[in-house]
């Protein structure tokens, strides 16, 4: 058999496995038609279409062109990137850092590059795929601690911490599929006592929680490496890592293939991200209002009998259970012009499929009522006895 045939058979078998488990994924076009309620994307502060970001991107296109056109080590690192870095330092109070093309590549570079064979990585059971991939590539030993369970983490630190190896602790500040958070103050305290290297991914906290949960709770000085993304709450694209000093920047600039061998972040995107941070800083006084709205939404859904968890984040999971059921629920919402994420394995464990609702700063009571009514109608439709 030809190599092509063998490869195609192998791929086909894997795809058929996905399809027979009801887990096949497909791309569908999304064109943002008017009148829809979009609860699927991560534009929490509603900045992706903000005129200030569009203007900044257009001006940057005029000034710098549409592409960085080269790796940052050749000629791709421009004044707009430097300005964005400086804005991030001022916003977070962290003194050093760098930009990356995506959060995925930043996590991959960090976690495949820093831990080594012989080191230990303690990661929350639910950390993002990009981090797990990096850790597995690093050759370090990986142990998962129970989700957001600092007692379990401490027990593992006691059991496995040794002075002759580096121990990394990896977690997120707002979890992408659950919308919940660890106790970051307790993590900072643990770091003080156990001396591990703390990597905190703030992808879903940035913007909604200002410069992130670590800054908001006053523990940013304990985070050794903070990852933030600019394609979610900041309305643009790309990512950054922030450090306590310049050493890590020097290391990644010299050793991270994801940084060295890739065309750098487009100047348009960097300019839009910079404008996104400035808008987020301007909007910060309204934070209590947008958090209160999500609390009201959670209460409204709980009153309607949906087992949504408590919390302050814009991400609200509605547990559904089976993957076919969650697809049907999302489809039902679409008939009400509501777009929600249908999250299935392997993104979440089997039996834990859910609708992932992500809220926006600009949504209020009308959107809450519209969503709650549609969800109630969906529940009625699935619990109604079948017509004979
Ligand atoms: C926690 C977390 N980190 C990193 C990423 C990757 O970021 P990006 O979309 O910029 O690649 C995601 C993406 O959804 C995420 O949820």
Coordinates of C-alpha atoms and ligand atoms in Angstrom, one line a residue:
X1 CA 0.0 0.0 0.0
X2 CA 1.2 3.5 -0.8
X3 CA 2.2 5.9 2.0
X4 CA -0.7 8.1 1.0
X5 CA -3.2 5.2 1.3
X6 CA -1.8 4.2 4.7
X7 CA -2.0 7.7 6.0
X8 CA -5.5 8.3 4.6
X9 CA -6.8 5.0 6.2
X10 CA -5.3 6.0 9.5
X11 CA -6.8 9.5 9.4
X12 CA -10.2 8.1 8.3
X13 CA -10.3 5.6 11.1
X14 CA -9.6 8.4 13.7
X15 CA -12.3 10.6 12.1
X16 CA -14.8 7.7 12.0
X17 CA -14.0 7.1 15.7
X18 CA -14.9 10.7 16.5
X19 CA -18.1 10.5 14.4
X20 CA -19.3 7.3 16.0
X21 CA -18.8 8.8 19.4
X22 CA -21.0 11.8 18.3
X23 CA -17.9 14.0 18.8
X24 CA -17.1 15.0 15.2
X25 CA -16.3 18.7 14.9
X26 CA -17.1 20.9 11.9
X27 CA -16.4 24.5 11.0
X28 CA -19.3 26.7 10.4
X29 CA -19.3 30.3 9.2
X30 CA -20.3 33.0 11.6
X31 CA -21.0 36.4 10.0
X32 CA -22.4 38.4 13.0
X33 CA -25.9 39.0 11.7
X34 CA -27.8 41.8 13.3
X35 CA -30.2 40.9 16.2
X36 CA -28.3 37.9 17.6
X37 CA -27.2 37.5 21.1
X38 CA -23.6 36.3 21.0
X39 CA -22.8 34.4 24.1
X40 CA -20.1 32.3 22.5
X41 CA -17.1 34.4 21.9
X42 CA -14.6 35.8 24.5
X43 CA -15.0 39.5 23.7
X44 CA -16.0 40.2 27.3
X45 CA -15.6 43.9 27.3
X46 CA -17.2 44.2 23.8
X47 CA -14.0 45.9 22.4
X48 CA -13.5 43.9 19.2
X49 CA -15.7 46.4 17.4
X50 CA -14.9 49.4 19.4
X51 CA -14.2 52.4 17.2
X52 CA -11.1 53.3 19.2
X53 CA -9.5 49.9 18.4
X54 CA -10.5 50.1 14.7
X55 CA -9.0 53.6 14.4
X56 CA -5.8 52.6 16.1
X57 CA -5.5 49.6 13.7
X58 CA -6.1 51.7 10.7
X59 CA -3.5 54.3 11.7
X60 CA -1.0 51.6 12.4
X61 CA -1.6 50.1 8.9
X62 CA -0.9 53.5 7.4
X63 CA 2.3 54.0 9.5
X64 CA 3.8 50.5 9.8
X65 CA 2.0 48.5 7.1
X66 CA -0.2 45.4 7.6
X67 CA 2.5 42.9 8.5
X68 CA 5.6 42.8 10.7
X69 CA 7.0 41.0 7.7
X70 CA 9.7 39.2 9.6
X71 CA 10.6 37.5 12.8
X72 CA 11.2 39.9 15.8
X73 CA 14.9 39.1 15.7
X74 CA 15.2 40.2 12.1
X75 CA 13.2 43.3 11.6
X76 CA 9.7 42.4 12.9
X77 CA 10.0 44.1 16.3
X78 CA 8.7 47.7 15.9
X79 CA 8.1 50.8 18.0
X80 CA 4.4 49.8 18.4
X81 CA 5.4 46.5 20.0
X82 CA 7.7 48.3 22.4
X83 CA 4.9 50.8 23.2
X84 CA 2.5 48.0 23.9
X85 CA 5.1 46.2 26.2
X86 CA 5.5 49.5 28.2
X87 CA 1.8 49.9 28.5
X88 CA 1.6 46.3 29.9
X89 CA 4.3 47.1 32.4
X90 CA 2.6 50.2 33.6
X91 CA -0.8 48.5 33.8
X92 CA 0.3 45.5 35.8
X93 CA 3.3 46.8 37.7
X94 CA 5.4 43.9 36.4
X95 CA 8.7 45.2 35.1
X96 CA 9.6 42.8 32.3
X97 CA 7.9 40.8 29.5
X98 CA 7.4 40.2 25.9
X99 CA 4.7 39.7 23.2
X100 CA 3.7 36.5 21.4
X101 CA 1.6 35.7 18.4
X102 CA -0.9 33.7 20.3
X103 CA -1.6 32.5 23.8
X104 CA -1.3 29.0 22.6
X105 CA 2.3 29.6 21.3
X106 CA 3.2 31.5 24.5
X107 CA 2.1 28.6 26.7
X108 CA 3.7 26.1 24.5
X109 CA 7.0 27.9 24.5
X110 CA 7.0 28.6 28.2
X111 CA 6.0 25.1 29.3
X112 CA 8.1 23.2 26.9
X113 CA 11.1 25.5 27.4
X114 CA 11.4 26.1 31.2
X115 CA 10.8 22.7 32.9
X116 CA 13.4 20.0 32.2
X117 CA 13.7 16.2 32.7
X118 CA 14.0 15.7 36.4
X119 CA 11.8 18.7 37.3
X120 CA 8.3 18.5 38.6
X121 CA 5.2 20.3 37.2
X122 CA 2.1 20.4 39.4
X123 CA -0.8 21.6 37.2
X124 CA -4.5 22.1 38.0
X125 CA -6.4 19.2 36.5
X126 CA -8.2 21.6 34.1
X127 CA -5.4 23.7 32.7
X128 CA -5.6 24.6 29.1
X129 CA -4.5 22.2 26.4
X130 CA -1.7 24.5 25.3
X131 CA 0.0 24.2 28.7
X132 CA -0.4 20.4 28.9
X133 CA 1.1 20.0 25.5
X134 CA 4.1 22.1 26.5
X135 CA 4.6 20.2 29.7
X136 CA 4.5 16.9 28.0
X137 CA 7.0 18.1 25.5
X138 CA 9.4 19.3 28.2
X139 CA 10.1 15.8 29.6
X140 CA 9.4 17.0 33.2
X141 CA 7.2 14.9 35.4
X142 CA 3.6 16.1 35.4
X143 CA 1.2 15.6 38.4
X144 CA -2.3 17.1 38.2
X145 CA -3.8 18.5 41.4
X146 CA -7.6 18.6 42.0
X147 CA -9.2 21.5 40.4
X148 CA -8.7 24.7 42.4
X149 CA -7.8 22.6 45.4
X150 CA -4.9 24.3 47.2
X151 CA -4.9 21.7 50.0
X152 CA -4.3 19.0 47.5
X153 CA -1.6 21.1 45.9
X154 CA 0.1 21.6 49.3
X155 CA -0.1 17.9 50.1
X156 CA 1.7 17.2 46.7
X157 CA 4.3 19.9 47.5
X158 CA 5.0 18.3 50.8
X159 CA 5.2 14.8 49.3
X160 CA 7.2 15.6 46.2
X161 CA 9.0 18.9 46.7
X162 CA 12.8 18.4 46.8
X163 CA 15.6 21.0 47.0
X164 CA 17.5 19.4 44.0
X165 CA 14.9 20.1 41.4
X166 CA 12.7 22.9 40.1
X167 CA 9.0 22.6 41.0
X168 CA 6.6 24.5 38.8
X169 CA 2.9 25.2 39.7
X170 CA 0.7 25.9 36.8
X171 CA -2.8 27.2 36.9
X172 CA -5.3 29.7 35.4
X173 CA -6.9 32.6 37.2
X174 CA -10.3 32.2 35.4
X175 CA -10.8 28.8 34.0
X176 CA -11.9 28.8 30.3
X177 CA -14.6 26.2 30.5
X178 CA -15.8 26.5 34.1
X179 CA -15.4 30.3 34.7
X180 CA -14.2 29.7 38.2
X181 CA -11.0 30.8 39.9
X182 CA -8.5 29.4 42.4
X183 CA -7.8 31.3 45.6
X184 CA -4.8 33.3 44.2
X185 CA -3.9 34.7 47.6
X186 CA -3.7 31.2 49.0
X187 CA -1.5 30.2 46.0
X188 CA 0.8 33.3 46.7
X189 CA 1.0 32.2 50.3
X190 CA 1.9 28.6 49.3
X191 CA 4.6 29.9 47.0
X192 CA 6.0 31.9 50.0
X193 CA 6.3 28.8 52.0
X194 CA 7.3 26.2 49.4
X195 CA 9.3 28.3 47.0
X196 CA 8.0 26.9 43.7
X197 CA 8.0 28.7 40.3
X198 CA 4.4 30.0 39.7
X199 CA 3.0 30.2 36.2
X200 CA -0.4 31.8 36.1
X201 CA -2.5 32.0 32.9
X202 CA -4.8 35.1 33.0
X203 CA -6.2 34.6 29.5
X204 CA -9.9 34.9 30.6
X205 CA -9.3 37.4 33.5
X206 CA -7.6 40.2 31.5
X207 CA -9.9 43.1 31.0
X208 CA -12.9 41.8 33.0
X209 CA -10.7 41.8 36.1
X210 CA -8.6 44.8 35.0
X211 CA -4.9 43.8 34.5
X212 CA -5.9 40.3 35.8
X213 CA -6.8 38.7 39.0
X214 CA -3.2 38.6 40.4
X215 CA -3.0 42.4 40.1
X216 CA -6.5 42.9 41.3
X217 CA -5.9 40.9 44.5
X218 CA -2.4 42.4 45.1
X219 CA -0.4 39.2 44.5
X220 CA 1.3 39.9 41.2
X221 CA 4.6 40.2 43.0
X222 CA 4.4 36.5 43.7
X223 CA 3.7 35.4 40.2
X224 CA 6.9 34.3 38.4
X225 CA 5.4 34.2 35.0
X226 CA 2.1 35.7 34.1
X227 CA 0.5 34.8 30.7
X228 CA -2.1 37.2 29.3
X229 CA -4.0 37.1 26.0
X230 CA -5.1 40.0 23.9
X231 CA -7.7 38.2 21.7
X232 CA -10.3 37.9 24.4
X233 CA -11.1 40.7 26.9
X234 CA -8.9 43.2 25.0
X235 CA -10.6 42.8 21.7
X236 CA -7.5 42.3 19.5
X237 CA -5.2 39.3 19.1
X238 CA -1.9 37.9 20.4
X239 CA -0.5 37.4 23.9
X240 CA 2.1 38.4 26.4
X241 CA 4.2 37.0 29.2
X242 CA 5.3 39.1 32.1
X243 CA 8.2 38.4 34.4
X244 CA 9.8 39.8 37.6
X245 CA 13.0 40.6 35.8
X246 CA 14.7 40.6 32.4
X247 CA 16.3 37.1 32.6
X248 CA 13.3 35.2 31.2
X249 CA 12.9 37.6 28.3
X250 CA 16.6 37.1 27.4
X251 CA 16.1 33.4 27.6
X252 CA 13.0 33.2 25.4
X253 CA 14.5 35.7 22.9
X254 CA 17.5 33.3 22.6
X255 CA 15.8 29.9 22.8
X256 CA 12.0 30.0 22.1
X257 CA 11.4 28.7 18.6
X258 CA 7.8 30.0 18.7
X259 CA 9.2 33.5 19.1
X260 CA 12.4 33.3 16.9
X261 CA 11.1 31.5 13.9
X262 CA 7.8 33.1 13.3
X263 CA 6.6 36.3 11.7
X264 CA 5.9 38.7 14.6
X265 CA 2.6 40.0 15.7
X266 CA 1.1 42.4 13.0
X267 CA 1.5 46.1 13.9
X268 CA -2.3 46.5 13.3
X269 CA -3.0 43.9 16.0
X270 CA -0.4 45.4 18.4
X271 CA -2.0 48.9 17.9
X272 CA -5.5 47.5 18.5
X273 CA -4.3 45.7 21.6
X274 CA -2.8 48.9 22.9
X275 CA -6.0 50.8 22.3
X276 CA -7.9 47.8 23.9
X277 CA -5.8 48.2 27.1
X278 CA -6.5 51.9 27.2
X279 CA -10.2 51.4 26.7
X280 CA -10.2 48.7 29.5
X281 CA -8.5 51.2 31.8
X282 CA -11.0 53.8 31.0
X283 CA -13.9 51.4 31.5
X284 CA -12.5 50.1 34.8
X285 CA -14.8 52.2 37.0
X286 CA -17.8 50.3 35.5
X287 CA -16.5 46.9 36.7
X288 CA -18.9 46.6 39.6
X289 CA -21.8 47.1 37.2
X290 CA -20.8 44.3 34.8
X291 CA -19.9 41.9 37.6
X292 CA -23.3 42.6 39.3
X293 CA -25.0 41.8 36.0
X294 CA -23.4 38.4 35.7
X295 CA -24.4 37.7 39.4
X296 CA -28.0 38.6 38.5
X297 CA -27.8 36.3 35.5
X298 CA -26.5 33.4 37.6
X299 CA -29.3 34.0 40.2
X300 CA -31.9 34.1 37.4
X301 CA -30.7 30.9 35.9
X302 CA -30.5 29.2 39.3
X303 CA -34.1 30.3 40.1
X304 CA -35.0 28.7 36.7
X305 CA -33.6 25.4 38.0
X306 CA -30.2 25.5 36.1
X307 CA -27.3 24.3 38.1
X308 CA -24.9 27.1 37.3
X309 CA -22.0 27.8 39.6
X310 CA -21.6 30.9 41.6
X311 CA -18.9 33.4 40.7
X312 CA -17.9 36.8 39.3
X313 CA -16.5 35.8 35.9
X314 CA -18.1 36.3 32.5
X315 CA -18.0 32.6 31.8
X316 CA -21.1 30.7 32.9
X317 CA -21.3 27.0 32.3
X318 CA -24.7 25.4 32.1
X319 CA -24.3 21.6 32.7
X320 CA -26.2 19.5 30.2
X321 CA -24.5 16.1 30.4
X322 CA -24.4 14.2 27.0
X323 CA -22.8 15.5 23.9
X324 CA -25.8 15.0 21.6
X325 CA -27.9 16.8 24.2
X326 CA -25.6 19.8 24.3
X327 CA -25.5 20.1 20.5
X328 CA -29.3 20.0 20.4
X329 CA -29.6 22.6 23.2
X330 CA -27.2 25.0 21.3
X331 CA -29.2 24.4 18.1
X332 CA -32.4 25.2 20.0
X333 CA -30.9 28.5 21.2
X334 CA -29.9 29.3 17.6
X335 CA -33.5 29.1 16.6
X336 CA -34.0 32.0 19.1
X337 CA -31.0 33.8 17.6
X338 CA -28.8 33.1 20.6
X339 CA -25.3 31.8 20.0
X340 CA -23.8 29.7 22.8
X341 CA -20.8 27.4 22.9
X342 CA -21.6 23.7 22.9
X343 CA -18.6 22.2 24.8
X344 CA -18.1 18.4 24.5
X345 CA -15.3 15.9 25.2
X346 CA -12.4 15.9 24.8
X347 CA -12.5 19.6 25.8
X348 CA -14.3 18.6 28.9
X349 CA -14.6 15.2 30.6
X350 CA -17.2 12.6 29.3
X351 CA -20.6 13.3 30.7
X352 CA -19.8 16.9 31.5
X353 CA -20.9 18.5 28.2
X354 CA -22.2 22.0 28.8
X355 CA -23.4 25.2 27.2
X356 CA -20.7 27.8 27.8
X357 CA -22.2 31.2 28.1
X358 CA -19.9 34.2 28.0
X359 CA -21.3 37.5 29.0
X360 CA -20.4 41.0 27.8
X361 CA -20.0 44.3 29.5
X362 CA -22.7 45.8 27.3
X363 CA -25.4 43.2 28.1
X364 CA -28.1 43.9 30.7
X365 CA -31.6 43.0 31.8
X366 CA -33.1 42.6 28.3
X367 CA -30.4 40.1 27.3
X368 CA -30.7 38.3 30.6
X369 CA -34.4 37.9 30.2
X370 CA -34.1 36.8 26.6
X371 CA -31.5 34.1 27.5
X372 CA -33.5 32.9 30.5
X373 CA -36.7 32.6 28.5
X374 CA -35.0 30.7 25.7
X375 CA -33.3 28.3 28.2
X376 CA -36.6 27.6 29.9
X377 CA -38.3 27.0 26.6
X378 CA -35.5 24.6 25.7
X379 CA -36.0 22.7 28.9
X380 CA -39.7 22.5 28.4
X381 CA -39.2 21.2 24.8
X382 CA -36.9 18.3 26.1
X383 CA -39.1 17.4 29.0
X384 CA -42.4 17.5 27.1
X385 CA -43.8 13.9 26.5
X386 CA -43.4 12.8 22.9
X387 CA -46.5 13.1 20.8
X388 CA -48.0 9.7 19.9
Ligands
LIG1 C1 -6.6 29.6 29.4 C2 -6.2 29.8 28.0 N1 -4.9 30.0 27.7 C3 -4.5 30.2 26.5 C4 -5.3 30.2 25.4 C5 -4.8 30.4 24.0 O1 -4.9 31.8 23.7 P1 -5.0 32.3 22.2 O2 -6.4 32.2 21.8 O3 -4.4 33.6 22.2 O4 -4.1 31.3 21.4 C6 -6.7 30.0 25.6 C7 -7.6 30.0 24.5 O5 -8.8 29.8 24.5 C8 -7.1 29.8 26.9 O6 -8.4 29.5 27.2

